[in-house]
Coordinates of C-alpha atoms in Angstrom, one line a residue:
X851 CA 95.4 80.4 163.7
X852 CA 95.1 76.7 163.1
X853 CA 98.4 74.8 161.5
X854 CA 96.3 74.0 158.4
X855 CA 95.4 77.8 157.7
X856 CA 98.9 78.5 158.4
X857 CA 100.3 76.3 155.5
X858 CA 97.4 77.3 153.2
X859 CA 98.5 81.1 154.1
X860 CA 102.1 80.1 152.9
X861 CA 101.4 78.6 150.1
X862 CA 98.9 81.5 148.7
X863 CA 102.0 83.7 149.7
X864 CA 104.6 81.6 147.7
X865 CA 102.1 81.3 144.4
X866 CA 101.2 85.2 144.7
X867 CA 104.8 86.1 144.1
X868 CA 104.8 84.0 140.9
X869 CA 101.8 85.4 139.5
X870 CA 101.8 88.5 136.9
X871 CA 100.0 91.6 137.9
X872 CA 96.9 92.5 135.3
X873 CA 98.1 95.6 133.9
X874 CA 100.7 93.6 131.2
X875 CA 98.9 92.9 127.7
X876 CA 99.4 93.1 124.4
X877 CA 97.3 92.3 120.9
X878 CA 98.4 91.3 117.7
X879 CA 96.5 90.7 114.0
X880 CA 97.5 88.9 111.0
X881 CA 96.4 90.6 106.9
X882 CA 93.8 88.2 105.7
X883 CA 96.1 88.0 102.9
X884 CA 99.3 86.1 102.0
X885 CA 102.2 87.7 104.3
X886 CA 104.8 86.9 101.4
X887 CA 106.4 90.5 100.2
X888 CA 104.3 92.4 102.4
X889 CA 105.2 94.9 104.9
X890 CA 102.4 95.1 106.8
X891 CA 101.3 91.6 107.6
X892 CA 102.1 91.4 111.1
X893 CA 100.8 94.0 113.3
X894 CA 101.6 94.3 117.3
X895 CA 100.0 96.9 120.1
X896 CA 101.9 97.2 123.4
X897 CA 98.6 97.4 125.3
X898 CA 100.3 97.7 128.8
X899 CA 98.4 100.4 131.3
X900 CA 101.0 101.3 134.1
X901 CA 103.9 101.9 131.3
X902 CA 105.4 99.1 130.7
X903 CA 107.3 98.5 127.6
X904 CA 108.0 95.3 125.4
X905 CA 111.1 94.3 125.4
X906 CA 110.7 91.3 122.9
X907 CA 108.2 89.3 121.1
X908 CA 108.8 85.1 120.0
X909 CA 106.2 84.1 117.6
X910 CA 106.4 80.0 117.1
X911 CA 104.5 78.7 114.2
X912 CA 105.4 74.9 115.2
X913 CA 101.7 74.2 115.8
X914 CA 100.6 75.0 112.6
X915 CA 103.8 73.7 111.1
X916 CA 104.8 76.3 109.2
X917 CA 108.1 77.9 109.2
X918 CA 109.9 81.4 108.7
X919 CA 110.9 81.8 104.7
X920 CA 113.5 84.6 104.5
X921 CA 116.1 83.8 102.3
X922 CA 116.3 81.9 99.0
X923 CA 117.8 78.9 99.9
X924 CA 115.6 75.6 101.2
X925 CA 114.0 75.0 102.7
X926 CA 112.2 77.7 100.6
X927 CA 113.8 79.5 97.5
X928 CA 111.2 82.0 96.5
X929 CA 111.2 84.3 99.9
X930 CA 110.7 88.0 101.0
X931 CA 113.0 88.8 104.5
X932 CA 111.8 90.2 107.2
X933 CA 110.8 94.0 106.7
X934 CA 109.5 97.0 109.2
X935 CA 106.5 98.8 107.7
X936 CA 106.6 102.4 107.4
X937 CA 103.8 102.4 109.0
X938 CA 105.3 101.2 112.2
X939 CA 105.6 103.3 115.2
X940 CA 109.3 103.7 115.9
X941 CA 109.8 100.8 118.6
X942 CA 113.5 99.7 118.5
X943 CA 112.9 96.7 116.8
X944 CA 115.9 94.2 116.5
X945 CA 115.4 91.3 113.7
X946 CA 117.9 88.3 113.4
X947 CA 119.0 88.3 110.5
X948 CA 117.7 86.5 107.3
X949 CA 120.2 84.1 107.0
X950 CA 120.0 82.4 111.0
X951 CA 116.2 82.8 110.9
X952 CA 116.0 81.0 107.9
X953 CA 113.6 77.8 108.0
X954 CA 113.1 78.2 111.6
X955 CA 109.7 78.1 112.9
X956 CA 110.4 80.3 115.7
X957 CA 111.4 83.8 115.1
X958 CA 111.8 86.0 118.8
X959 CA 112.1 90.1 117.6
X960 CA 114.1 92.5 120.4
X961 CA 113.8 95.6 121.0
X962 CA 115.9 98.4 122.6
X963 CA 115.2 99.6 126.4
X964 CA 112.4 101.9 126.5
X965 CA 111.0 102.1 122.7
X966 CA 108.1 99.7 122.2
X967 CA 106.0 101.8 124.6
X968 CA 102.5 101.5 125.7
X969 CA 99.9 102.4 122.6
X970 CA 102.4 102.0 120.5
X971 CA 102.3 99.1 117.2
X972 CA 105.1 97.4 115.5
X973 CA 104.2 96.6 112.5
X974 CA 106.4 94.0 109.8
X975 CA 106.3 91.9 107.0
X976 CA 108.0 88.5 106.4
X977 CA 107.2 85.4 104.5
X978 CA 106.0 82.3 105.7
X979 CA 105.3 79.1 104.4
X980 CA 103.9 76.0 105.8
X981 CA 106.1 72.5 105.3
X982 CA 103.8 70.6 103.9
X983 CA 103.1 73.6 100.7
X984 CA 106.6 75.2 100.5
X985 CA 106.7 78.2 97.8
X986 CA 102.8 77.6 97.6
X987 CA 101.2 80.7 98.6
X988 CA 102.7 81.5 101.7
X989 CA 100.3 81.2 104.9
X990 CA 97.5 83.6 104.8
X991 CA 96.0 85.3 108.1
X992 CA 93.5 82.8 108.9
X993 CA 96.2 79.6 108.5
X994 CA 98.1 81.3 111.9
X995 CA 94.9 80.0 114.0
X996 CA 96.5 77.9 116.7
X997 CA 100.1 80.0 116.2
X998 CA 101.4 81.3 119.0
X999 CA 103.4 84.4 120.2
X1000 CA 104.9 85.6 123.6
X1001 CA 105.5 89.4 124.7
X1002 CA 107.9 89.9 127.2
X1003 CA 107.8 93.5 129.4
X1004 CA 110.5 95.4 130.6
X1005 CA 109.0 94.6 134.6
X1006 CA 110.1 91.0 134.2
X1007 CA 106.6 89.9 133.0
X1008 CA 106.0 87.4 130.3
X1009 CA 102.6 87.1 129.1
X1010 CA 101.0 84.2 126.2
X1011 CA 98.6 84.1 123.8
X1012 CA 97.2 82.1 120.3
X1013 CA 95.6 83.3 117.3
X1014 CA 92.3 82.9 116.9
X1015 CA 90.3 84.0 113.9
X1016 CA 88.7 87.5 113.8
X1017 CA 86.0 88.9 111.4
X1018 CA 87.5 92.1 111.2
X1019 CA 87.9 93.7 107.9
X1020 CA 91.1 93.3 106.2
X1021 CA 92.8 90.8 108.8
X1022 CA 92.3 87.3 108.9
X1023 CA 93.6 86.2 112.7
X1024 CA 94.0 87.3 116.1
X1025 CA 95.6 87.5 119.0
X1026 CA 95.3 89.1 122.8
X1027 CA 98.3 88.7 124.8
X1028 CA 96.9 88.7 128.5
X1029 CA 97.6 85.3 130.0
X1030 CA 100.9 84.4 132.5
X1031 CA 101.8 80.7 132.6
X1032 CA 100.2 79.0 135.2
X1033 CA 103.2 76.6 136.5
X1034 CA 105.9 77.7 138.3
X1035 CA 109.4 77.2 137.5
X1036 CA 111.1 74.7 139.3
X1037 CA 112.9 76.9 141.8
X1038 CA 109.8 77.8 143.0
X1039 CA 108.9 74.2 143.1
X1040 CA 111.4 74.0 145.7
X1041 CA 110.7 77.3 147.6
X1042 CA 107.2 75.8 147.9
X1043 CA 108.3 72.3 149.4
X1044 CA 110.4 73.8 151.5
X1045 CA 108.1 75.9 153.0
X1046 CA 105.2 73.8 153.0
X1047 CA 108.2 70.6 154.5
X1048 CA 109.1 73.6 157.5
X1049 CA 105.4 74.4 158.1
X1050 CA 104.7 70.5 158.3
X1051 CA 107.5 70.0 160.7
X1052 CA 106.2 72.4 163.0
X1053 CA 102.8 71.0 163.2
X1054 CA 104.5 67.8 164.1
X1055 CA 106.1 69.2 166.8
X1056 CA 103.8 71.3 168.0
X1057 CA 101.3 67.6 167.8
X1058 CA 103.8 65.7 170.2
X1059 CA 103.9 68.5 172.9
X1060 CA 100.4 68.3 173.1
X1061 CA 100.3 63.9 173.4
X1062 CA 103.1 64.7 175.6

């Protein structure tokens, strides 16, 4: 096998073990309605097929600038905090609490280990409110489009996604949950230049024993 195919070999190896496997998704939907005092608002499927569970969920509303209302002090005073619906699946879920969420425009839900199981849907309420129309009308389904939200699994995988709009009765955005992040973190960085560096050196080597 040549040098070159050798390095390219290496650094297929190194990026494969970064990558996510395909069996890790999840979808979420947003009530075409205002989410303010509602319970169902937010709704979540684990849609994992070799059993994985979620282990948490971060939805961050910075892109749309809009921010996490749950108590009744600013930045908003007319709120509703966050809320399961009864028509949630029992899944473990963990909330902050409404007093250290409030005004954030990230909000990251936990769950215990082994609850928010595959098929199953967490469903919740809270209200939201963008900066620029506080204690308007809250953000309705459709004003999530561009939001984004991140489902973490209990195998280590972490997968993104971003609302998009949906015509589906009722809800007013969407979101599928399927993609992995596409750089590396940095230690890999390094595990990848110092392969790459070792496999370099030997085709030096390898170049001035033949010259030789």
């Amino acid at each position: 096998m040549k040098i070159t195919q050798l390095v390219a070999a290496a650094a297929i190896a190194l990026l494969s073990a970064t990558s996510g496997h395909a069996n890790t998704a999840a979808s979420g939907k947003i009530i075409a309605g205002t989410t303010f005092a509602t319970d169902n608002a937010f709704q979540f499927t684990n849609d994992a097929t070799a059993g994985e569970f979620i282990t948490s969920l971060t939805w961050d509303l910075t892109p749309i600038a809009g921010f996490f209302d749950t108590t009744n002090v600013a930045p908003g005073v007319s709120s509703s905090g966050l809320q399961q619906s009864g028509s949630s699946d029992d899944v473990g879920a963990i909330f902050p609490s409404n007093a250290s969420q409030d005004g954030l425009s990230a909000l990251t839900i936990f769950f215990t280990a082994n609850s928010f199981a595959s098929g199953e849907k967490f469903i919740f309420g809270v209200d939201t409110d963008f900066f620029s129309c506080i204690d308007c009308t809250g953000i309705n389904g459709n004003g999530f489009v561009g939001a984004t939200v991140s489902a973490h699994f209990s195998n280590g995988e972490t997968r993104y996604g971003t609302y998009t709009l949906t015509n589906e009765a009722g809800f007013g955005s969407q979101v599928s949950i399927t993609s992995v992040t596409a750089v590396p973190e940095p230690e890999t960085y390094a595990m990848m230049l110092a392969g790459l560096g070792l496999m370099g050196a030997i085709a030096r080597r390898r170049k001035q024993k033949q010259s030789v």
